CSV table of C-alpha atoms in Angstrom, one decimal:
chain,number,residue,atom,x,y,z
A,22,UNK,CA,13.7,7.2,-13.5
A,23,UNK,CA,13.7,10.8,-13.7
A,24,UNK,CA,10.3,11.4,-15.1
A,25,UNK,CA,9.1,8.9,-12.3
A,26,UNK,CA,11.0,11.1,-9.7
A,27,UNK,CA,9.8,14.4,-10.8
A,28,UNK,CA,5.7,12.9,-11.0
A,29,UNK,CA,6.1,11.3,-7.7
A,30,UNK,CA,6.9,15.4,-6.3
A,31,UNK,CA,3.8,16.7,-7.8
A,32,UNK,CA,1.9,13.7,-6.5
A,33,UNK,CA,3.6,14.2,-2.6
A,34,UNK,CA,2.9,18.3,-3.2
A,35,UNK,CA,-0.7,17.3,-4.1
A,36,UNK,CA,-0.9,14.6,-1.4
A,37,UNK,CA,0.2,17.0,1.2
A,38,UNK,CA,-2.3,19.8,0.5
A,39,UNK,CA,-5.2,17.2,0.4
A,40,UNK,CA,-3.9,16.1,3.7
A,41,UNK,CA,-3.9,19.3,5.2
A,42,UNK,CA,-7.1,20.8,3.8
A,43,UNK,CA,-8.9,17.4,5.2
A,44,UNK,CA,-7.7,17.7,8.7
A,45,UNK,CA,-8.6,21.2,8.7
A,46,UNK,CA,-12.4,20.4,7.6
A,47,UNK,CA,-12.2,17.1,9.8
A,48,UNK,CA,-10.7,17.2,12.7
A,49,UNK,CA,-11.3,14.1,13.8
A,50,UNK,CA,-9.3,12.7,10.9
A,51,UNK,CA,-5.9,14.7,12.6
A,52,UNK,CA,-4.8,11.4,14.8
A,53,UNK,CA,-5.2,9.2,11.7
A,54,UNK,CA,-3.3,11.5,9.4
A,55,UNK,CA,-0.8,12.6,11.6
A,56,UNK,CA,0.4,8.8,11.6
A,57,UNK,CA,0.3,8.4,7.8
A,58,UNK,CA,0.8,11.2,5.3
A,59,UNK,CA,0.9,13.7,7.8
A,60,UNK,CA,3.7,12.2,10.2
A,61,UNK,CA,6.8,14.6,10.8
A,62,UNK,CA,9.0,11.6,8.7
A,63,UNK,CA,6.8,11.3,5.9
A,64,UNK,CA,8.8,13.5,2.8
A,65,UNK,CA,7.7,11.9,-0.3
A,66,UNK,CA,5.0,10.4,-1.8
A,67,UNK,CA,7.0,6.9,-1.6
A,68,UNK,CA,6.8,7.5,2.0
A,69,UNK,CA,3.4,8.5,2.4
A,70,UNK,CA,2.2,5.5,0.8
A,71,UNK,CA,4.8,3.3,3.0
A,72,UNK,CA,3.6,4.8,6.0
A,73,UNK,CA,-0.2,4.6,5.4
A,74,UNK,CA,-0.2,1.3,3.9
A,75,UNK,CA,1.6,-0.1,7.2
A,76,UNK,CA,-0.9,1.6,9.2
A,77,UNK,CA,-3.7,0.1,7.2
A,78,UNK,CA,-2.3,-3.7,7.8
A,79,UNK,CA,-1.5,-3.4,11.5
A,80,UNK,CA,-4.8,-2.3,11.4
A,81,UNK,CA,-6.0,-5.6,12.3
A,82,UNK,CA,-3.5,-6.8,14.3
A,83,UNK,CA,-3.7,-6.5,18.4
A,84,UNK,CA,-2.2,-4.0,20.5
A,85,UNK,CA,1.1,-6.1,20.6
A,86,UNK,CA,1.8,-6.7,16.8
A,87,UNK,CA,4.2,-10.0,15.5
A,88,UNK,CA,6.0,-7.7,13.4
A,89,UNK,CA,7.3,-3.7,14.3
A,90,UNK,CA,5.5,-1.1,12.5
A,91,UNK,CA,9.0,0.7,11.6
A,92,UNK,CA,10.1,-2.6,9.9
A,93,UNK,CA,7.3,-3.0,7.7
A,94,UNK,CA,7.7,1.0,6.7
A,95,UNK,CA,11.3,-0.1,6.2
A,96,UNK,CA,10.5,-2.5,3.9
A,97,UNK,CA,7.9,-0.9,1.8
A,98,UNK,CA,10.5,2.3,1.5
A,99,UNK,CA,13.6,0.1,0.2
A,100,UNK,CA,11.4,-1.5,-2.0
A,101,UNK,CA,9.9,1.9,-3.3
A,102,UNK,CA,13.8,2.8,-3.5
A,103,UNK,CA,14.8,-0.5,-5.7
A,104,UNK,CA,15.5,-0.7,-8.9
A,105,UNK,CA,14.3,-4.3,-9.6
A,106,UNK,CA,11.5,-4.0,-12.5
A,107,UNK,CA,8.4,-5.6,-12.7
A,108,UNK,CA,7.1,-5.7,-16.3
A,109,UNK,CA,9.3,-2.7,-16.9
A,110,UNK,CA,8.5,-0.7,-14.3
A,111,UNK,CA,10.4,0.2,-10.6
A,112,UNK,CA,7.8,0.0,-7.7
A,113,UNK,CA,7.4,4.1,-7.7
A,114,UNK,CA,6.8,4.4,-10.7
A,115,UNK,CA,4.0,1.5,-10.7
A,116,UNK,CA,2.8,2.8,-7.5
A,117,UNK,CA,3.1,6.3,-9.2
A,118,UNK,CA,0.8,5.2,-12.0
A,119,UNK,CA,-1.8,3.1,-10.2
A,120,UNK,CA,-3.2,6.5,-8.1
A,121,UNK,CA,-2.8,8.6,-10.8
A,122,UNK,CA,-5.2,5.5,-13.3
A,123,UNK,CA,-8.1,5.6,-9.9
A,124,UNK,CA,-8.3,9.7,-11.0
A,125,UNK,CA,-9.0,9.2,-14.5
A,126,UNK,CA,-11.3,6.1,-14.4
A,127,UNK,CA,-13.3,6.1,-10.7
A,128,UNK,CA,-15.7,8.0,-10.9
A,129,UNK,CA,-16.2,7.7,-6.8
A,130,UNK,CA,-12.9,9.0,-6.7
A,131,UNK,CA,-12.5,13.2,-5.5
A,132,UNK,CA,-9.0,13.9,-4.3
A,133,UNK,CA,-5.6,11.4,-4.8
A,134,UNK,CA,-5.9,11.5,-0.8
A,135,UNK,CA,-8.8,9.0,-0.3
A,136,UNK,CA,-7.0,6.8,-3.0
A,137,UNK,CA,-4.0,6.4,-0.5
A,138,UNK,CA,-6.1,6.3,2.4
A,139,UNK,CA,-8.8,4.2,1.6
A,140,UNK,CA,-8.9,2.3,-1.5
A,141,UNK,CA,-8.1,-1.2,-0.6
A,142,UNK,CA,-7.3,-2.4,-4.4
A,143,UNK,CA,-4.6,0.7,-4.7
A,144,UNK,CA,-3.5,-0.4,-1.1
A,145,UNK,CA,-3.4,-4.3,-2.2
A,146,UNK,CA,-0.9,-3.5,-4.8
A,147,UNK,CA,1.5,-1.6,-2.9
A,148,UNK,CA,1.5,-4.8,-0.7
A,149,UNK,CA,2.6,-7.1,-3.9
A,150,UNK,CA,4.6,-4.7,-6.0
A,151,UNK,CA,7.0,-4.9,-2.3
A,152,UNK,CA,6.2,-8.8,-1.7
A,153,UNK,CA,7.5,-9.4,-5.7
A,154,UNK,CA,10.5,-7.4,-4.7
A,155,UNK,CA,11.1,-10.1,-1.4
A,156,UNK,CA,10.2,-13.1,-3.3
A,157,UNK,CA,14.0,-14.1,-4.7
A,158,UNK,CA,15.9,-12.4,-1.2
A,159,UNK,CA,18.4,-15.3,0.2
A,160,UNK,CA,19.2,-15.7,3.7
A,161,UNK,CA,21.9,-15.6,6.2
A,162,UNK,CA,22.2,-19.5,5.2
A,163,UNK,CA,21.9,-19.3,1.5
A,164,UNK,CA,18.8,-20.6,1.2
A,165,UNK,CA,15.5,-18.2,-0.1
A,166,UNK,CA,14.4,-16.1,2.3
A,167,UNK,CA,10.4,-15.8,1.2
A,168,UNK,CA,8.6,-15.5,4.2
A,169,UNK,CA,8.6,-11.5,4.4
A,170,UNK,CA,6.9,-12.1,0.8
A,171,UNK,CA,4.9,-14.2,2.3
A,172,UNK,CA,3.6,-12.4,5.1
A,173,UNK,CA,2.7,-9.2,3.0
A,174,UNK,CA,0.5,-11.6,0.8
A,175,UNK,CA,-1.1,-12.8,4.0
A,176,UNK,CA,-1.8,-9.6,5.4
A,177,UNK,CA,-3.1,-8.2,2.5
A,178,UNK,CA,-5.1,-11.1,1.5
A,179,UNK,CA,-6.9,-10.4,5.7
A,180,UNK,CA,-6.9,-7.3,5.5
A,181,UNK,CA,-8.3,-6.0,2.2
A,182,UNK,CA,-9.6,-9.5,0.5
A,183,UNK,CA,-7.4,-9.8,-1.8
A,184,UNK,CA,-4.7,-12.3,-2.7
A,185,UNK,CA,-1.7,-12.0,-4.9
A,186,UNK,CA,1.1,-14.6,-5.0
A,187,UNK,CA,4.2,-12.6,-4.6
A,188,UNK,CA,5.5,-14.0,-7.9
A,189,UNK,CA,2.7,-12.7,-10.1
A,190,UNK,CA,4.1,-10.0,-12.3
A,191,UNK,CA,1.7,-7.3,-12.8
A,192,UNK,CA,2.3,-4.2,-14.5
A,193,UNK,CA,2.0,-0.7,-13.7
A,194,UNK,CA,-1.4,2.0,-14.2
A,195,UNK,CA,-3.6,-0.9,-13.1
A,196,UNK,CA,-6.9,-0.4,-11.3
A,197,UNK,CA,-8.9,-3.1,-9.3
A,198,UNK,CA,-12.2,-1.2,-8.0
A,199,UNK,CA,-13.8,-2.6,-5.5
A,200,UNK,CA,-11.2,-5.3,-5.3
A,201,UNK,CA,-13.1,-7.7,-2.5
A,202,UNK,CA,-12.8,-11.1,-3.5
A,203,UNK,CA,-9.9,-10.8,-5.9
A,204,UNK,CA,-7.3,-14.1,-6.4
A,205,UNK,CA,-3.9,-13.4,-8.9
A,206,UNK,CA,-2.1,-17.0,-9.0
A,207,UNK,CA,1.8,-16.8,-8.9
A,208,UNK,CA,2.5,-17.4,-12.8
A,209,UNK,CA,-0.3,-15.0,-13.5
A,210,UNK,CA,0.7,-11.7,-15.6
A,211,UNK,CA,-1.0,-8.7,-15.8
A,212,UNK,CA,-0.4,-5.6,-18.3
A,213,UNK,CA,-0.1,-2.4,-18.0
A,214,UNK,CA,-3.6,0.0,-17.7
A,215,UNK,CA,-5.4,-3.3,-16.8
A,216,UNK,CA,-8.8,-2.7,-14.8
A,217,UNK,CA,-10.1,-5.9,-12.7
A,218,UNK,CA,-13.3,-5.3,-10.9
A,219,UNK,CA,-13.9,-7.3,-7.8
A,220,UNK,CA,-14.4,-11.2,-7.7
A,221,UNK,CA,-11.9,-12.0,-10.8
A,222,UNK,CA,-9.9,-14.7,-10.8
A,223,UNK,CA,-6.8,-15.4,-12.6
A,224,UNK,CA,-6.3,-19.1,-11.7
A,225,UNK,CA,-4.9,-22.1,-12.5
A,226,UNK,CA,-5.9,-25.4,-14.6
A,227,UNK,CA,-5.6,-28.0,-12.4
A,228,UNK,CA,-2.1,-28.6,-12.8
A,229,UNK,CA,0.1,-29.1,-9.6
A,230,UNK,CA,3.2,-27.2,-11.3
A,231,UNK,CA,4.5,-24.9,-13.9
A,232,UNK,CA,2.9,-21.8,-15.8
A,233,UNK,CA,-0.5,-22.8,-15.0
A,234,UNK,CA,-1.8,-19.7,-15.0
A,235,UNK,CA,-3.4,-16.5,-17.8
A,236,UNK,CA,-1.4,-13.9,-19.2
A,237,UNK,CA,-3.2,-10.5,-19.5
A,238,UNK,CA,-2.3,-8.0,-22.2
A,239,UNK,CA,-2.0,-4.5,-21.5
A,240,UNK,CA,-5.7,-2.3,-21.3
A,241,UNK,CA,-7.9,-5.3,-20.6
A,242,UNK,CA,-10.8,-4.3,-18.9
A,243,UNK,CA,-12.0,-7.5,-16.8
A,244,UNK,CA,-15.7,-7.6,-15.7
A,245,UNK,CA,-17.0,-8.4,-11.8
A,246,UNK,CA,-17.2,-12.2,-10.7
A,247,UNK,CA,-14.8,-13.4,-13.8
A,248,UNK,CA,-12.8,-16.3,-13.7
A,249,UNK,CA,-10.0,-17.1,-16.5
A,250,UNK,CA,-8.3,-20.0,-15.7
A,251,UNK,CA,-5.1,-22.1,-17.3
A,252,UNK,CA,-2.3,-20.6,-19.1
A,253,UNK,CA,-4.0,-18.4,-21.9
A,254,UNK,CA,-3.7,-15.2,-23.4
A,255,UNK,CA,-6.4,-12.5,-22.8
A,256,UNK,CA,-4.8,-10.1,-26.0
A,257,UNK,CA,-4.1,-6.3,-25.5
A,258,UNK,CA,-7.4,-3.9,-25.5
A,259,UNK,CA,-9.6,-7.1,-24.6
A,260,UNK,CA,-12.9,-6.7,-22.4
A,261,UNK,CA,-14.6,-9.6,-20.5
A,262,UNK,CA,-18.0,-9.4,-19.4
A,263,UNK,CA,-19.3,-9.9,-16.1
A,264,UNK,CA,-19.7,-13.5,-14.8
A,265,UNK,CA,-17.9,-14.6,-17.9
A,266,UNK,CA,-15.6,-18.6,-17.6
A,267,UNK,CA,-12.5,-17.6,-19.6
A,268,UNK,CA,-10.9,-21.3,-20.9
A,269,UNK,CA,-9.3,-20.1,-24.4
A,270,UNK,CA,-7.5,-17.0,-25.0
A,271,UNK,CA,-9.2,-14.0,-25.8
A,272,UNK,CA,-7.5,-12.2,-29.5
A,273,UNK,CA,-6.6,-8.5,-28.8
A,274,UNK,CA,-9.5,-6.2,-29.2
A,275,UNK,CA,-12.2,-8.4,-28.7
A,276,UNK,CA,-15.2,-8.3,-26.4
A,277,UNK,CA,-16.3,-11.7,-25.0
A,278,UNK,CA,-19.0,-12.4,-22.4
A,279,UNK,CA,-20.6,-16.0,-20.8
A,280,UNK,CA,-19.7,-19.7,-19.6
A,281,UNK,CA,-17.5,-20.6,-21.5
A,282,UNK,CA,-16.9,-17.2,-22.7
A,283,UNK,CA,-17.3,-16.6,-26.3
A,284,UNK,CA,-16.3,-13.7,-28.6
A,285,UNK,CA,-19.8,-11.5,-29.3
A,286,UNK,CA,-18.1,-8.2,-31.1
A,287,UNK,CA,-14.8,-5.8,-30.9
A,288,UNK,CA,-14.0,-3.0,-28.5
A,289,UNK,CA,-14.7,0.4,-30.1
A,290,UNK,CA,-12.0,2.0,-27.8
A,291,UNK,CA,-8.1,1.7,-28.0
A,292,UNK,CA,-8.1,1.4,-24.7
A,293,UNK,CA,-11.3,0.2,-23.0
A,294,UNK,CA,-10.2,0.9,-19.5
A,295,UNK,CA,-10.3,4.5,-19.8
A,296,UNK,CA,-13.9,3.7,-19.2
A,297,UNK,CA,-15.6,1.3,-16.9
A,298,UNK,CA,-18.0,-0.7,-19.7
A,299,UNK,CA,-19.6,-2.9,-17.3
A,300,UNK,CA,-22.3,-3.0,-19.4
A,301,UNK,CA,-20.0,-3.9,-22.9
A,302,UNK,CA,-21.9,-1.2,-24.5
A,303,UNK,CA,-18.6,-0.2,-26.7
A,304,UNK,CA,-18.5,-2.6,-29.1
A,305,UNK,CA,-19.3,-3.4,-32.4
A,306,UNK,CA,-21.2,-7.0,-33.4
A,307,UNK,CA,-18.9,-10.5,-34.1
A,308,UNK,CA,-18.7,-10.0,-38.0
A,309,UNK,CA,-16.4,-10.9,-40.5
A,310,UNK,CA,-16.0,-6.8,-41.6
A,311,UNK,CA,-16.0,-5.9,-37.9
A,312,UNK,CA,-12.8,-8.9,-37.8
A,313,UNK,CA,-10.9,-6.6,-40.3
A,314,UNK,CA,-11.8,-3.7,-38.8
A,315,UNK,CA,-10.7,-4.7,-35.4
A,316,UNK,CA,-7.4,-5.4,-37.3
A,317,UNK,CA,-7.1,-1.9,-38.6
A,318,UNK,CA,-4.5,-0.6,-36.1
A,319,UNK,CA,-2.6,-3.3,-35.6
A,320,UNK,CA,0.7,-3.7,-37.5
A,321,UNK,CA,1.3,-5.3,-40.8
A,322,UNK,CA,3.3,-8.5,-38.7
A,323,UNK,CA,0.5,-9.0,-36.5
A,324,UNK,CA,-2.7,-9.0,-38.3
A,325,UNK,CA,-1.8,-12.5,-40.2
A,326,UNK,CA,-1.6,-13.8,-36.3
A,327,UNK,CA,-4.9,-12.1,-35.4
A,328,UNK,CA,-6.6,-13.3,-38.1
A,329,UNK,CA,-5.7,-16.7,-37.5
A,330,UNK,CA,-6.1,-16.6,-33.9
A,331,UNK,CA,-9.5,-15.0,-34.2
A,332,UNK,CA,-10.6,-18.1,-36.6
A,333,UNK,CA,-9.2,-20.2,-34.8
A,334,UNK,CA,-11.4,-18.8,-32.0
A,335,UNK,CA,-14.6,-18.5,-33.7
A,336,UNK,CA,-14.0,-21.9,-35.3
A,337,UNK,CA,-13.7,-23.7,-31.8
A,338,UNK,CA,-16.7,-22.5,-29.8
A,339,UNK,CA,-18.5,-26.1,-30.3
A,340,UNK,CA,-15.3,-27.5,-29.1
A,341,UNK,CA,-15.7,-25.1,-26.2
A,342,UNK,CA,-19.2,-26.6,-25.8
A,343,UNK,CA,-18.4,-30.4,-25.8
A,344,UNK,CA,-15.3,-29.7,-23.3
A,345,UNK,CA,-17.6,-28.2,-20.7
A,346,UNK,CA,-20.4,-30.9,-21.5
A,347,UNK,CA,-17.4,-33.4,-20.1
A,348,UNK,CA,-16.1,-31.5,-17.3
């Protein structure tokens, strides 16, 4: 918690500056920031975010908004505040994370300032990371109180395109670029440094109830206009091409492109989402030596598991074939 505190000051000292230098050079901007980072209540980078986020989804409301301003920056700051963890992490710290992850991989990105201002993925997670936090509240009456949750989702989902069941758990120094067009079902989990470009969906199998929905390892780099749908595992390091129909899981490492996607080589990178590979350009041919070398850095208890799972893969792409020949 400490660490988290003491990166979220340099983030509000940096935040500030950028603030200040842009109303300077853009006056017209002063209104605007004055209200969000700028405003005389705004003492933290939790804040800032809170603040500007609420602005951004009142946005599209009338003059006469359903709910209060101050109680949406209310809820935003106690959930910033909480200590409830979501794949390990408090809400700050994800929060924290996620702007610092659009500086090292986006290259469109210039200052942590347009991130908070203006990136609608970065914004889009703030909105779930405080909706996960309302999901399990009780009422007055005893009974779940969800429809807070519920309203973030459906702001968010109006306002910047993208929808996130409040119960997805997703994990903290994730990026989704673009973001327009993006759908996270509720039993859908997403890792840490994760980078989803727009149109992915994480969706369900057709079943009416239950974990129906993918699990996403930590670093997988997921390509524009994918779909992975059912409850599979896309392993750790993983990249999906654009376009690509995920129906079986993915091993960790590998690189797999088309409808139904199939495995075509291993990621080069430890962590593929450092860089945005659209193009799958970092990786090596589908190979039996290029299996075992995949394997090289992973631990002596896994690689019997991503062997086999890896075979079992390769093994079941006609399967794949006659599944999607029936559907």
């Amino acid at each position: 918690m400490a660490s988290s505190l003491k990166v979220s000051i340099q983030l509000w000292n940096c935040l500030r500056e950028e603030a200040e230098d842009a109303m300077k050079n853009e006056p017209l901007l002063s209104c605007f920031l004055q209200k969000t980072i700028l405003h005389p209540n705004v003492n933290s980078f939790g804040m800032a975010v809170a603040y500007t986020t609420t602005s951004r989804l009142l946005m599209s409301c009338d003059s006469s908004p359903t709910i209060c301003g101050d109680e949406i920056i209310s809820i935003l700051k106690n959930a910033m505040m909480s200590e409830d963890l979501e794949y390990g992490h408090t809400m700050l710290s994800a929060v924290a994370q996620d702007v610092i992850v659009y500086k090292q991989r986006d290259p469109a990105r210039h200052s942590i300032l347009e991130v908070v201002l203006f990136f609608k993925g970065f914004a889009s997670l703030v909105c779930h990371h405080a909706a996960k936090r309302n999901w399990n509240k009780v009422g007055s009456d005893g009974r779940p109180a969800r429809f807070m949750a519920l309203w973030l989702q459906s702001q968010a989902s109006a306002v910047f395109g993208v929808d996130i069941h409040p119960d997805a758990t997703i994990g903290a120094g994730v990026m989704i670029d673009h973001a327009t067009g993006v759908v996270i079902g509720e039993a859908a989990v997403i890792g840490d440094g994760c980078t989803l470009l727009h149109g992915v969906t994480l969706g369900s199998n057709g079943k009416e109830s239950g974990d129906r929905h993918p699990k996403i390892g930590d670093n997988v780099f997921i390509g524009a206009g994918t779909s992975i749908l059912g409850n599979i595992k896309i392993g750790c390091g993983a990249k999906i091409g654009a376009g690509s129909v995920v129906l079986k899981p993915i091993p960790h490492g590998a690189t797999a492109v088309g409808a139904p996607a199939k495995v075509i080589g291993w990621t080069k990178e430890k962590e593929p989402t450092r860089q945005c590979d659209s193009m799958l350009s970092n990786a090596f041919a589908a190979g039996i030596a290029n299996i075992f070398a995949a394997g090289i850095n992973k631990s002596k208890d896994d690689r019997g598991s991503f062997v086999s799972m890896i075979s079992t893969d390769l093994s079941s792409d006609d399967e794949s074939d006659d599944e999607m020949g029936r559907l």
